PDB file of C-alpha atoms in Angstrom:
ATOM      1  CA  MET A 284       9.051  11.731  10.153  1.00  0.00           C
ATOM      2  CA  VAL A 285       6.204  10.374  10.929  1.00  0.00           C
ATOM      3  CA  PRO A 286       3.933  12.106   9.020  1.00  0.00           C
ATOM      4  CA  ASN A 287       6.154  10.875   6.087  1.00  0.00           C
ATOM      5  CA  LEU A 288       5.880   7.183   7.306  1.00  0.00           C
ATOM      6  CA  GLU A 289       1.775   7.924   7.395  1.00  0.00           C
ATOM      7  CA  LYS A 290       1.602   8.903   3.355  1.00  0.00           C
ATOM      8  CA  VAL A 291       3.532   6.010   2.458  1.00  0.00           C
ATOM      9  CA  ARG A 292       1.202   3.697   4.605  1.00  0.00           C
ATOM     10  CA  VAL A 293      -1.661   5.548   2.987  1.00  0.00           C
ATOM     11  CA  ALA A 294      -0.408   4.951  -0.943  1.00  0.00           C
ATOM     12  CA  LEU A 295       0.631   1.402  -0.328  1.00  0.00           C
ATOM     13  CA  GLU A 296      -2.997   1.047   1.131  1.00  0.00           C
ATOM     14  CA  MET A 297      -4.447   2.744  -1.936  1.00  0.00           C
ATOM     15  CA  TYR A 298      -1.813   0.356  -4.228  1.00  0.00           C
ATOM     16  CA  ARG A 299      -3.945  -2.198  -2.448  1.00  0.00           C
ATOM     17  CA  GLN A 300      -7.091  -1.577  -3.215  1.00  0.00           C
ATOM     18  CA  ASP A 301      -6.435  -1.260  -6.694  1.00  0.00           C
ATOM     19  CA  HIS A 302      -4.368  -4.511  -6.843  1.00  0.00           C
ATOM     20  CA  ASP A 303      -6.280  -6.989  -5.907  1.00  0.00           C
ATOM     21  CA  GLY A 304      -5.088  -7.029  -1.973  1.00  0.00           C
ATOM     22  CA  CYS A 305      -1.446  -6.975  -3.241  1.00  0.00           C
ATOM     23  CA  TYR A 306       1.291  -4.356  -2.292  1.00  0.00           C
ATOM     24  CA  PRO A 307       3.761  -3.002  -4.806  1.00  0.00           C
ATOM     25  CA  PRO A 308       7.718  -4.969  -3.950  1.00  0.00           C
ATOM     26  CA  ALA A 309       9.563  -1.382  -4.342  1.00  0.00           C
ATOM     27  CA  PRO A 310       7.492   0.849  -3.057  1.00  0.00           C
ATOM     28  CA  SER A 311       9.404   3.899  -3.884  1.00  0.00           C
ATOM     29  CA  THR A 312       9.449   3.627  -7.453  1.00  0.00           C
ATOM     30  CA  THR A 313       5.959   2.308  -8.218  1.00  0.00           C
ATOM     31  CA  LEU A 314       4.070   4.739  -5.702  1.00  0.00           C
ATOM     32  CA  VAL A 315       5.408   7.610  -7.344  1.00  0.00           C
ATOM     33  CA  SER A 316       4.858   6.252 -11.305  1.00  0.00           C
ATOM     34  CA  ASP A 317       1.934   4.586 -10.560  1.00  0.00           C
ATOM     35  CA  SER A 318       0.781   8.560  -9.138  1.00  0.00           C
ATOM     36  CA  TYR A 319      -0.060   7.438  -5.764  1.00  0.00           C
ATOM     37  CA  LEU A 320       2.814   9.933  -4.160  1.00  0.00           C
ATOM     38  CA  ASP A 321       3.979  12.915  -6.334  1.00  0.00           C
ATOM     39  CA  VAL A 322       7.370  12.276  -4.509  1.00  0.00           C
ATOM     40  CA  PHE A 323       8.587   9.451  -2.157  1.00  0.00           C
ATOM     41  CA  PRO A 324       9.423  11.157   1.091  1.00  0.00           C
ATOM     42  CA  THR A 325      13.022  11.428   2.988  1.00  0.00           C
ATOM     43  CA  ASP A 326      13.431  11.197   6.200  1.00  0.00           C
ATOM     44  CA  PRO A 327      14.733  14.821   7.351  1.00  0.00           C
ATOM     45  CA  PHE A 328      17.686  13.407   9.288  1.00  0.00           C
ATOM     46  CA  GLY A 329      19.216  11.574   6.315  1.00  0.00           C
ATOM     47  CA  TYR A 330      17.966   8.081   7.296  1.00  0.00           C
ATOM     48  CA  VAL A 331      16.665   5.706   4.861  1.00  0.00           C
ATOM     49  CA  TYR A 332      13.268   4.575   5.410  1.00  0.00           C
ATOM     50  CA  TRP A 333      13.903   0.057   4.714  1.00  0.00           C
ATOM     51  CA  TYR A 334      11.171  -1.665   3.107  1.00  0.00           C
ATOM     52  CA  ASN A 335      10.586  -5.777   3.754  1.00  0.00           C
ATOM     53  CA  ALA A 336       8.164  -7.090   0.838  1.00  0.00           C
ATOM     54  CA  GLY A 337       6.628  -9.911   2.433  1.00  0.00           C
ATOM     55  CA  PRO A 338       5.754 -13.122   0.745  1.00  0.00           C
ATOM     56  CA  GLY A 339       3.039 -13.762  -1.973  1.00  0.00           C
ATOM     57  CA  ALA A 340       4.392 -12.591  -5.276  1.00  0.00           C
ATOM     58  CA  GLY A 341       2.369 -15.898  -6.914  1.00  0.00           C
ATOM     59  CA  SER A 342      -0.814 -14.890  -5.149  1.00  0.00           C
ATOM     60  CA  CYS A 343      -1.007 -11.370  -6.684  1.00  0.00           C
ATOM     61  CA  SER A 344      -2.688 -10.559 -10.433  1.00  0.00           C
ATOM     62  CA  VAL A 345       0.711  -7.897 -10.840  1.00  0.00           C
ATOM     63  CA  GLU A 346       4.388  -9.932 -11.487  1.00  0.00           C
ATOM     64  CA  ASN A 347       6.339  -9.539  -7.935  1.00  0.00           C
ATOM     65  CA  ASP A 348       3.652  -8.029  -6.183  1.00  0.00           C
ATOM     66  CA  VAL A 349       3.738  -9.082  -2.376  1.00  0.00           C
ATOM     67  CA  LEU A 350       0.757  -9.534   0.076  1.00  0.00           C
ATOM     68  CA  SER A 351       2.322  -8.027   3.120  1.00  0.00           C
ATOM     69  CA  TYR A 352       4.797  -5.265   3.878  1.00  0.00           C
ATOM     70  CA  GLU A 353       7.229  -3.824   6.960  1.00  0.00           C
ATOM     71  CA  LEU A 354       8.176  -0.471   7.096  1.00  0.00           C
ATOM     72  CA  TYR A 355      11.002   0.806   8.991  1.00  0.00           C
ATOM     73  CA  ALA A 356      12.837   3.649   9.977  1.00  0.00           C
ATOM     74  CA  LYS A 357      15.488   5.550  12.572  1.00  0.00           C
ATOM     75  CA  MET A 358      12.943   7.856  14.990  1.00  0.00           C
ATOM     76  CA  GLU A 359      15.249  10.817  16.073  1.00  0.00           C
ATOM     77  CA  SER A 360      13.590  10.989  19.915  1.00  0.00           C
ATOM     78  CA  SER A 361      16.371  13.222  21.900  1.00  0.00           C
ATOM     79  CA  LYS A 362      18.206  16.156  20.691  1.00  0.00           C
ATOM     80  CA  ASN A 363      21.321  13.563  21.019  1.00  0.00           C
ATOM     81  CA  ASP A 364      19.906  11.374  18.193  1.00  0.00           C
ATOM     82  CA  MET A 365      20.530  14.663  15.565  1.00  0.00           C
ATOM     83  CA  ASP A 366      24.296  14.343  16.858  1.00  0.00           C
ATOM     84  CA  GLY A 367      24.231  10.552  15.452  1.00  0.00           C
ATOM     85  CA  VAL A 368      24.189   8.862  19.066  1.00  0.00           C
ATOM     86  CA  SER A 369      22.116   6.131  18.594  1.00  0.00           C
ATOM     87  CA  GLN A 370      18.775   5.675  20.615  1.00  0.00           C
ATOM     88  CA  ASN A 371      18.682   2.211  23.032  1.00  0.00           C
ATOM     89  CA  VAL A 372      15.206   0.992  21.899  1.00  0.00           C
ATOM     90  CA  SER A 373      14.667  -0.687  18.770  1.00  0.00           C
ATOM     91  CA  VAL A 374      12.549  -3.139  16.499  1.00  0.00           C
ATOM     92  CA  GLU A 375      13.226  -6.344  14.959  1.00  0.00           C
ATOM     93  CA  CYS A 376      14.520  -5.762  11.654  1.00  0.00           C
ATOM     94  CA  GLU A 377      17.175  -7.940  10.263  1.00  0.00           C
ATOM     95  CA  LYS A 378      17.632  -6.904   6.920  1.00  0.00           C
ATOM     96  CA  CYS A 379      18.084  -3.239   8.188  1.00  0.00           C
ATOM     97  CA  PRO A 380      21.132  -1.615   7.249  1.00  0.00           C
ATOM     98  CA  PHE A 381      20.769   0.666  10.446  1.00  0.00           C
ATOM     99  CA  VAL A 382      18.869  -0.045  14.023  1.00  0.00           C
ATOM    100  CA  SER A 383      15.044   0.989  13.224  1.00  0.00           C
ATOM    101  CA  THR A 384      13.328   2.253  16.230  1.00  0.00           C
ATOM    102  CA  TYR A 385       9.913   2.802  14.654  1.00  0.00           C
ATOM    103  CA  LYS A 386       7.992   0.114  12.120  1.00  0.00           C
ATOM    104  CA  ILE A 387       4.549   0.115  10.154  1.00  0.00           C
ATOM    105  CA  THR A 388       3.480  -3.177   9.204  1.00  0.00           C
ATOM    106  CA  ASN A 389      -0.045  -3.947   6.592  1.00  0.00           C
ATOM    107  CA  PRO A 390      -3.034  -3.612   9.031  1.00  0.00           C
TER     108      PRO A 390
END
């Protein structure tokens, strides 16, 4: 899973370089349609990756682009996690539809 998230992070940074320091509001479609990724990676255990777009749409040259992001995922840290038992380690994500255990933010 971490290699998948690293691919997304690198693609987001490539997008940012090409778009005046701004990130896309919806990376799963934008990064693929703009050829930064061949396909948007999926979690091998069926969890979703959750993307929170930050503020800044008014400061970006592309409509709806943002100045920051947070990318969340659920990490499988033990055999029990693969059986659906939730972990007791979490990171703050108010909008996530799951208890996230891994977070990437823009540098």
